[in-house]
PDB file of C-alpha atoms in Angstrom:
ATOM      1  CA  MET A   1     157.998 136.810  95.572  1.00  0.00           C
ATOM      2  CA  ARG A   2     159.209 139.127  98.267  1.00  0.00           C
ATOM      3  CA  ASN A   3     162.053 138.259 100.592  1.00  0.00           C
ATOM      4  CA  ASP A   4     160.112 139.024 103.761  1.00  0.00           C
ATOM      5  CA  ARG A   5     157.987 137.250 106.293  1.00  0.00           C
ATOM      6  CA  SER A   6     155.037 136.907 103.914  1.00  0.00           C
ATOM      7  CA  GLY A   7     157.151 135.608 101.046  1.00  0.00           C
ATOM      8  CA  ALA A   8     159.293 133.007 102.748  1.00  0.00           C
ATOM      9  CA  VAL A   9     158.302 129.451 103.466  1.00  0.00           C
ATOM     10  CA  PRO A  10     158.241 128.854 107.227  1.00  0.00           C
ATOM     11  CA  SER A  11     161.402 127.142 108.400  1.00  0.00           C
ATOM     12  CA  SER A  12     161.436 124.095 110.645  1.00  0.00           C
ATOM     13  CA  GLY A  13     164.237 125.590 112.733  1.00  0.00           C
ATOM     14  CA  GLY A  14     164.125 128.172 115.491  1.00  0.00           C
ATOM     15  CA  SER A  15     160.900 128.856 117.321  1.00  0.00           C
ATOM     16  CA  ARG A  16     158.331 126.083 117.422  1.00  0.00           C
ATOM     17  CA  ASP A  17     155.378 128.384 118.164  1.00  0.00           C
ATOM     18  CA  PRO A  18     152.608 126.847 116.003  1.00  0.00           C
ATOM     19  CA  ARG A  19     150.639 130.119 115.906  1.00  0.00           C
ATOM     20  CA  ARG A  20     153.488 131.984 114.212  1.00  0.00           C
ATOM     21  CA  ALA A  21     154.098 129.081 111.818  1.00  0.00           C
ATOM     22  CA  ILE A  22     150.434 128.931 110.816  1.00  0.00           C
ATOM     23  CA  GLU A  23     150.283 132.708 110.344  1.00  0.00           C
ATOM     24  CA  SER A  24     153.400 132.673 108.161  1.00  0.00           C
ATOM     25  CA  LEU A  25     152.104 129.721 106.141  1.00  0.00           C
ATOM     26  CA  GLY A  26     148.774 131.478 105.663  1.00  0.00           C
ATOM     27  CA  GLN A  27     150.478 134.604 104.331  1.00  0.00           C
ATOM     28  CA  PHE A  28     152.613 132.510 101.988  1.00  0.00           C
ATOM     29  CA  CYS A  29     149.541 130.688 100.624  1.00  0.00           C
ATOM     30  CA  GLU A  30     147.712 134.003 100.172  1.00  0.00           C
ATOM     31  CA  GLU A  31     150.588 135.248  98.033  1.00  0.00           C
ATOM     32  CA  LEU A  32     150.507 132.076  95.928  1.00  0.00           C
ATOM     33  CA  ALA A  33     146.744 132.505  95.483  1.00  0.00           C
ATOM     34  CA  SER A  34     147.291 136.102  94.393  1.00  0.00           C
ATOM     35  CA  LEU A  35     149.788 134.953  91.741  1.00  0.00           C
ATOM     36  CA  SER A  36     147.327 132.318  90.540  1.00  0.00           C
ATOM     37  CA  ARG A  37     144.432 134.790  90.299  1.00  0.00           C
ATOM     38  CA  GLY A  38     146.665 137.107  88.297  1.00  0.00           C
ATOM     39  CA  GLY A  39     147.265 134.379  85.743  1.00  0.00           C
ATOM     40  CA  SER A  40     150.875 133.752  86.748  1.00  0.00           C
ATOM     41  CA  PRO A  41     151.982 130.108  86.432  1.00  0.00           C
ATOM     42  CA  ILE A  42     153.281 128.589  89.661  1.00  0.00           C
ATOM     43  CA  ASP A  43     156.113 126.300  88.675  1.00  0.00           C
ATOM     44  CA  PRO A  44     157.849 124.589  91.630  1.00  0.00           C
ATOM     45  CA  GLU A  45     161.257 124.950  89.954  1.00  0.00           C
ATOM     46  CA  VAL A  46     160.730 128.669  89.413  1.00  0.00           C
ATOM     47  CA  LEU A  47     159.364 129.028  92.935  1.00  0.00           C
ATOM     48  CA  ALA A  48     162.491 127.391  94.312  1.00  0.00           C
ATOM     49  CA  ARG A  49     164.638 130.061  92.664  1.00  0.00           C
ATOM     50  CA  CYS A  50     162.730 132.951  94.225  1.00  0.00           C
ATOM     51  CA  GLU A  51     164.743 135.093  96.581  1.00  0.00           C
ATOM     52  CA  GLY A  52     164.223 134.073 100.178  1.00  0.00           C
ATOM     53  CA  VAL A  53     162.656 130.693  99.348  1.00  0.00           C
ATOM     54  CA  ASP A  54     164.652 127.653 100.370  1.00  0.00           C
ATOM     55  CA  PRO A  55     164.004 124.586  98.106  1.00  0.00           C
ATOM     56  CA  ALA A  56     164.341 122.308 101.142  1.00  0.00           C
ATOM     57  CA  ALA A  57     161.676 124.378 102.883  1.00  0.00           C
ATOM     58  CA  ILE A  58     159.334 123.839  99.934  1.00  0.00           C
ATOM     59  CA  ALA A  59     159.750 120.091 100.347  1.00  0.00           C
ATOM     60  CA  ARG A  60     158.988 120.430 104.064  1.00  0.00           C
ATOM     61  CA  LEU A  61     155.956 122.548 103.223  1.00  0.00           C
ATOM     62  CA  ALA A  62     154.629 119.921 100.799  1.00  0.00           C
ATOM     63  CA  ALA A  63     155.050 117.201 103.408  1.00  0.00           C
ATOM     64  CA  GLY A  64     153.382 119.377 106.018  1.00  0.00           C
ATOM     65  CA  LEU A  65     150.399 120.088 103.783  1.00  0.00           C
ATOM     66  CA  ASP A  66     149.969 116.355 103.129  1.00  0.00           C
ATOM     67  CA  LEU A  67     149.974 115.789 106.877  1.00  0.00           C
ATOM     68  CA  LEU A  68     147.530 118.655 107.461  1.00  0.00           C
ATOM     69  CA  GLY A  69     145.200 117.260 104.800  1.00  0.00           C
ATOM     70  CA  ALA A  70     145.259 113.844 106.451  1.00  0.00           C
ATOM     71  CA  VAL A  71     144.510 115.259 109.893  1.00  0.00           C
ATOM     72  CA  LEU A  72     141.719 117.535 108.646  1.00  0.00           C
ATOM     73  CA  GLY A  73     140.296 114.578 106.721  1.00  0.00           C
ATOM     74  CA  GLY A  74     139.770 112.694 109.961  1.00  0.00           C
ATOM     75  CA  GLU A  75     142.910 110.543 109.844  1.00  0.00           C
ATOM     76  CA  GLU A  76     145.584 110.257 112.473  1.00  0.00           C
ATOM     77  CA  ASP A  77     149.064 111.705 112.073  1.00  0.00           C
ATOM     78  CA  PRO A  78     150.684 109.246 109.608  1.00  0.00           C
ATOM     79  CA  THR A  79     154.136 109.965 111.059  1.00  0.00           C
ATOM     80  CA  ARG A  80     153.161 108.515 114.444  1.00  0.00           C
ATOM     81  CA  PRO A  81     153.196 104.811 115.260  1.00  0.00           C
ATOM     82  CA  GLN A  82     149.704 103.467 114.728  1.00  0.00           C
ATOM     83  CA  GLY A  83     147.843 100.257 115.209  1.00  0.00           C
ATOM     84  CA  GLY A  84     147.719  98.157 112.107  1.00  0.00           C
ATOM     85  CA  LEU A  85     147.841  94.560 111.035  1.00  0.00           C
ATOM     86  CA  GLU A  86     149.934  92.645 113.475  1.00  0.00           C
ATOM     87  CA  GLY A  87     150.610  89.739 111.114  1.00  0.00           C
ATOM     88  CA  ALA A  88     148.154  89.631 108.233  1.00  0.00           C
ATOM     89  CA  ASP A  89     148.579  85.872 107.950  1.00  0.00           C
ATOM     90  CA  SER A  90     147.222  85.412 111.501  1.00  0.00           C
ATOM     91  CA  LEU A  91     144.003  87.397 110.941  1.00  0.00           C
ATOM     92  CA  ALA A  92     140.774  85.431 111.122  1.00  0.00           C
ATOM     93  CA  LEU A  93     138.888  86.501 107.996  1.00  0.00           C
ATOM     94  CA  GLY A  94     136.018  84.072 107.793  1.00  0.00           C
ATOM     95  CA  ARG A  95     136.561  81.497 105.079  1.00  0.00           C
ATOM     96  CA  TYR A  96     139.460  83.415 103.520  1.00  0.00           C
ATOM     97  CA  VAL A  97     142.985  82.059 103.995  1.00  0.00           C
ATOM     98  CA  ASP A  98     146.612  82.828 103.086  1.00  0.00           C
ATOM     99  CA  ALA A  99     146.136  86.597 103.486  1.00  0.00           C
ATOM    100  CA  VAL A 100     149.089  88.798 102.516  1.00  0.00           C
ATOM    101  CA  GLN A 101     149.106  92.589 102.779  1.00  0.00           C
ATOM    102  CA  ILE A 102     149.631  94.295  99.402  1.00  0.00           C
ATOM    103  CA  ALA A 103     148.679  97.908 100.180  1.00  0.00           C
ATOM    104  CA  ARG A 104     147.746 100.216 103.041  1.00  0.00           C
ATOM    105  CA  GLY A 105     145.835 103.461 103.263  1.00  0.00           C
ATOM    106  CA  GLY A 106     144.499 105.856 105.834  1.00  0.00           C
ATOM    107  CA  MET A 107     141.560 103.712 106.994  1.00  0.00           C
ATOM    108  CA  GLY A 108     142.514 100.178 106.089  1.00  0.00           C
ATOM    109  CA  ALA A 109     144.923  97.697 104.586  1.00  0.00           C
ATOM    110  CA  VAL A 110     144.325  95.696 101.418  1.00  0.00           C
ATOM    111  CA  LEU A 111     145.169  92.000 101.467  1.00  0.00           C
ATOM    112  CA  ARG A 112     145.421  89.352  98.805  1.00  0.00           C
ATOM    113  CA  ALA A 113     143.705  86.201 100.054  1.00  0.00           C
ATOM    114  CA  GLU A 114     142.335  82.874  98.866  1.00  0.00           C
ATOM    115  CA  ASP A 115     138.684  81.865  98.895  1.00  0.00           C
ATOM    116  CA  PRO A 116     138.839  78.048  99.182  1.00  0.00           C
ATOM    117  CA  ASP A 117     135.087  77.586  98.669  1.00  0.00           C
ATOM    118  CA  LEU A 118     135.080  79.177  95.209  1.00  0.00           C
ATOM    119  CA  GLU A 119     138.777  78.491  94.562  1.00  0.00           C
ATOM    120  CA  ARG A 120     139.631  82.054  93.615  1.00  0.00           C
ATOM    121  CA  THR A 121     141.927  84.851  94.742  1.00  0.00           C
ATOM    122  CA  VAL A 122     140.266  87.960  96.150  1.00  0.00           C
ATOM    123  CA  ALA A 123     141.195  91.327  97.620  1.00  0.00           C
ATOM    124  CA  ILE A 124     140.187  92.088 101.192  1.00  0.00           C
ATOM    125  CA  LYS A 125     140.154  95.544 102.703  1.00  0.00           C
ATOM    126  CA  VAL A 126     140.346  95.372 106.485  1.00  0.00           C
ATOM    127  CA  GLN A 127     139.990  98.147 109.018  1.00  0.00           C
ATOM    128  CA  LEU A 128     143.172  99.078 110.863  1.00  0.00           C
ATOM    129  CA  ALA A 129     143.417  98.478 114.579  1.00  0.00           C
ATOM    130  CA  GLY A 130     144.443 101.046 117.166  1.00  0.00           C
ATOM    131  CA  ARG A 131     143.502 104.704 117.299  1.00  0.00           C
ATOM    132  CA  ARG A 132     142.519 104.836 113.641  1.00  0.00           C
ATOM    133  CA  ALA A 133     139.451 102.745 114.522  1.00  0.00           C
ATOM    134  CA  ARG A 134     137.550 105.777 115.821  1.00  0.00           C
ATOM    135  CA  PRO A 135     133.760 105.912 115.313  1.00  0.00           C
ATOM    136  CA  GLU A 136     134.053 108.356 112.399  1.00  0.00           C
ATOM    137  CA  SER A 137     136.667 106.141 110.732  1.00  0.00           C
ATOM    138  CA  VAL A 138     134.426 103.110 111.113  1.00  0.00           C
ATOM    139  CA  THR A 139     131.551 105.067 109.553  1.00  0.00           C
ATOM    140  CA  ARG A 140     133.706 106.040 106.572  1.00  0.00           C
ATOM    141  CA  PHE A 141     134.967 102.484 106.154  1.00  0.00           C
ATOM    142  CA  LEU A 142     131.446 101.034 106.149  1.00  0.00           C
ATOM    143  CA  ARG A 143     130.230 103.763 103.807  1.00  0.00           C
ATOM    144  CA  GLU A 144     132.941 102.856 101.290  1.00  0.00           C
ATOM    145  CA  ALA A 145     132.078  99.156 101.481  1.00  0.00           C
ATOM    146  CA  ARG A 146     128.335  99.695 101.098  1.00  0.00           C
ATOM    147  CA  ILE A 147     128.569 102.296  98.336  1.00  0.00           C
ATOM    148  CA  THR A 148     130.963 100.119  96.335  1.00  0.00           C
ATOM    149  CA  GLY A 149     128.729  97.107  96.908  1.00  0.00           C
ATOM    150  CA  GLN A 150     125.642  98.977  95.670  1.00  0.00           C
ATOM    151  CA  LEU A 151     127.316 100.182  92.469  1.00  0.00           C
ATOM    152  CA  GLU A 152     126.992  97.242  90.088  1.00  0.00           C
ATOM    153  CA  HIS A 153     128.876  98.255  86.964  1.00  0.00           C
ATOM    154  CA  PRO A 154     131.586  96.610  84.823  1.00  0.00           C
ATOM    155  CA  ASN A 155     134.032  99.407  85.673  1.00  0.00           C
ATOM    156  CA  ILE A 156     133.484  99.324  89.443  1.00  0.00           C
ATOM    157  CA  PRO A 157     134.947  96.423  91.481  1.00  0.00           C
ATOM    158  CA  PRO A 158     132.250  94.072  92.793  1.00  0.00           C
ATOM    159  CA  VAL A 159     132.096  93.559  96.549  1.00  0.00           C
ATOM    160  CA  HIS A 160     131.540  89.956  97.636  1.00  0.00           C
ATOM    161  CA  GLU A 161     131.069  90.156 101.405  1.00  0.00           C
ATOM    162  CA  LEU A 162     131.095  92.532 104.396  1.00  0.00           C
ATOM    163  CA  ALA A 163     131.925  90.968 107.758  1.00  0.00           C
ATOM    164  CA  LYS A 164     133.821  91.374 111.032  1.00  0.00           C
ATOM    165  CA  THR A 165     136.941  89.741 112.417  1.00  0.00           C
ATOM    166  CA  PRO A 166     136.701  88.089 115.859  1.00  0.00           C
ATOM    167  CA  ASP A 167     138.400  91.154 117.389  1.00  0.00           C
ATOM    168  CA  GLY A 168     135.707  93.451 115.965  1.00  0.00           C
ATOM    169  CA  ARG A 169     137.363  94.917 112.873  1.00  0.00           C
ATOM    170  CA  TRP A 170     135.256  95.301 109.749  1.00  0.00           C
ATOM    171  CA  TYR A 171     136.481  93.950 106.423  1.00  0.00           C
ATOM    172  CA  PHE A 172     135.048  93.445 102.973  1.00  0.00           C
ATOM    173  CA  SER A 173     136.135  91.183 100.145  1.00  0.00           C
ATOM    174  CA  MET A 174     136.063  92.200  96.504  1.00  0.00           C
ATOM    175  CA  LYS A 175     137.470  91.414  93.089  1.00  0.00           C
ATOM    176  CA  LEU A 176     141.264  91.397  92.996  1.00  0.00           C
ATOM    177  CA  VAL A 177     142.478  93.629  90.170  1.00  0.00           C
ATOM    178  CA  GLU A 178     145.975  92.787  89.001  1.00  0.00           C
ATOM    179  CA  GLY A 179     147.600  95.280  86.695  1.00  0.00           C
ATOM    180  CA  ARG A 180     148.741  98.896  86.832  1.00  0.00           C
ATOM    181  CA  THR A 181     147.203 102.177  87.848  1.00  0.00           C
ATOM    182  CA  LEU A 182     146.454 104.905  85.330  1.00  0.00           C
ATOM    183  CA  ALA A 183     149.179 106.950  87.055  1.00  0.00           C
ATOM    184  CA  GLU A 184     151.720 104.246  86.183  1.00  0.00           C
ATOM    185  CA  GLU A 185     150.448 104.045  82.607  1.00  0.00           C
ATOM    186  CA  LEU A 186     150.787 107.808  82.191  1.00  0.00           C
ATOM    187  CA  ARG A 187     154.378 107.640  83.398  1.00  0.00           C
ATOM    188  CA  ARG A 188     155.087 104.784  80.986  1.00  0.00           C
ATOM    189  CA  ARG A 189     153.643 106.825  78.110  1.00  0.00           C
ATOM    190  CA  GLY A 190     155.963 109.707  78.966  1.00  0.00           C
ATOM    191  CA  GLU A 191     158.939 107.361  78.718  1.00  0.00           C
ATOM    192  CA  LEU A 192     158.016 106.095  75.236  1.00  0.00           C
ATOM    193  CA  PRO A 193     159.694 107.399  72.056  1.00  0.00           C
ATOM    194  CA  ARG A 194     157.679 110.222  70.524  1.00  0.00           C
ATOM    195  CA  SER A 195     156.741 108.038  67.542  1.00  0.00           C
ATOM    196  CA  ARG A 196     154.862 105.620  69.836  1.00  0.00           C
ATOM    197  CA  ARG A 197     153.082 108.156  72.037  1.00  0.00           C
ATOM    198  CA  PRO A 198     150.035 108.742  69.766  1.00  0.00           C
ATOM    199  CA  GLU A 199     149.170 105.029  69.910  1.00  0.00           C
ATOM    200  CA  ALA A 200     149.536 105.022  73.688  1.00  0.00           C
ATOM    201  CA  THR A 201     147.387 108.160  73.911  1.00  0.00           C
ATOM    202  CA  LEU A 202     144.568 106.508  71.955  1.00  0.00           C
ATOM    203  CA  ARG A 203     144.715 103.500  74.267  1.00  0.00           C
ATOM    204  CA  LEU A 204     144.525 105.742  77.332  1.00  0.00           C
ATOM    205  CA  LEU A 205     141.583 107.641  75.847  1.00  0.00           C
ATOM    206  CA  GLY A 206     139.744 104.321  75.788  1.00  0.00           C
ATOM    207  CA  VAL A 207     140.533 103.978  79.499  1.00  0.00           C
ATOM    208  CA  ILE A 208     139.149 107.443  80.197  1.00  0.00           C
ATOM    209  CA  LEU A 209     135.920 106.634  78.345  1.00  0.00           C
ATOM    210  CA  LYS A 210     135.405 103.591  80.589  1.00  0.00           C
ATOM    211  CA  VAL A 211     136.040 105.745  83.650  1.00  0.00           C
ATOM    212  CA  CYS A 212     133.412 108.185  82.376  1.00  0.00           C
ATOM    213  CA  ASP A 213     130.955 105.296  81.970  1.00  0.00           C
ATOM    214  CA  ALA A 214     131.503 104.321  85.616  1.00  0.00           C
ATOM    215  CA  LEU A 215     131.084 107.896  86.852  1.00  0.00           C
ATOM    216  CA  ARG A 216     127.968 108.452  84.766  1.00  0.00           C
ATOM    217  CA  TYR A 217     126.409 105.339  86.287  1.00  0.00           C
ATOM    218  CA  ALA A 218     127.438 106.343  89.825  1.00  0.00           C
ATOM    219  CA  HIS A 219     126.040 109.858  89.326  1.00  0.00           C
ATOM    220  CA  SER A 220     122.733 108.355  88.169  1.00  0.00           C
ATOM    221  CA  ARG A 221     122.621 106.606  91.564  1.00  0.00           C
ATOM    222  CA  GLY A 222     123.401 109.839  93.427  1.00  0.00           C
ATOM    223  CA  VAL A 223     126.982 108.815  94.222  1.00  0.00           C
ATOM    224  CA  PHE A 224     129.981 111.081  93.573  1.00  0.00           C
ATOM    225  CA  HIS A 225     133.593 109.941  93.791  1.00  0.00           C
ATOM    226  CA  ARG A 226     135.393 112.418  96.050  1.00  0.00           C
ATOM    227  CA  ASP A 227     138.932 111.238  95.384  1.00  0.00           C
ATOM    228  CA  LEU A 228     139.116 110.520  91.663  1.00  0.00           C
ATOM    229  CA  LYS A 229     142.733 110.489  90.486  1.00  0.00           C
ATOM    230  CA  PRO A 230     144.957 108.323  88.249  1.00  0.00           C
ATOM    231  CA  ALA A 231     146.216 106.352  91.266  1.00  0.00           C
ATOM    232  CA  ASN A 232     142.626 105.210  91.962  1.00  0.00           C
ATOM    233  CA  ILE A 233     142.028 103.835  88.465  1.00  0.00           C
ATOM    234  CA  MET A 234     143.238 100.284  87.827  1.00  0.00           C
ATOM    235  CA  ILE A 235     143.942  98.866  84.373  1.00  0.00           C
ATOM    236  CA  GLY A 236     143.936  95.086  84.342  1.00  0.00           C
ATOM    237  CA  GLU A 237     146.105  92.715  82.372  1.00  0.00           C
ATOM    238  CA  PHE A 238     143.349  92.099  79.820  1.00  0.00           C
ATOM    239  CA  GLY A 239     142.207  95.699  79.387  1.00  0.00           C
ATOM    240  CA  GLU A 240     139.640  95.857  82.187  1.00  0.00           C
ATOM    241  CA  VAL A 241     139.310  99.303  83.785  1.00  0.00           C
ATOM    242  CA  LEU A 242     138.094  99.713  87.370  1.00  0.00           C
ATOM    243  CA  VAL A 243     137.513 102.863  89.419  1.00  0.00           C
ATOM    244  CA  MET A 244     138.620 102.141  92.986  1.00  0.00           C
ATOM    245  CA  ASP A 245     138.291 103.666  96.480  1.00  0.00           C
ATOM    246  CA  TRP A 246     134.701 104.902  96.536  1.00  0.00           C
TER     247      TRP A 246
END
């Protein structure tokens, strides 16, 4: 990679002119694409050793691209203070009680809560407050709830209810999946002694087959998962496999 304006990752110092930064980033990405088309592997460690490329700048670039992806995807800047759940335990969620936040994403937070009528623990995804609650975000939130609710398959979490809080935020309750993500299982496999990895691989192949079953069913209903990744696949304590975040 050349040590010139097209080969260096834009620095966060100096001029803050966004037009120059975007132009420089575009040239850098074009050069990476050229390497890829030529069959050259793009290894981050090798990239960091290229003349004129600062490893710290690569880290800033990765963070910037994540931010750009979030903004272009219709989300707010995740580095800015946003509205959220001002005390999950104080939210009025219909019959559900004892809500505790266990995860948070771009459109909503996931809570663990109790359903006293059926005496079971459920997961509740609730829309965030503040500027994230824009009309397009509401549309995406409702689309996720309705699509997931329409996909009745053993490897897709069932949705129990779609409702609104008194302050107008949508939420939906669904099966609580306790276990690990496929991403965590893959990391655990990599940490095993080599002699135990084939057994772990066979077990994970079984997980992948269940994921394929879920996708095949969804495709038959005209639904395509647009964010399928190991972090969105849950493996339960008793071997259940669920594809999340539709």
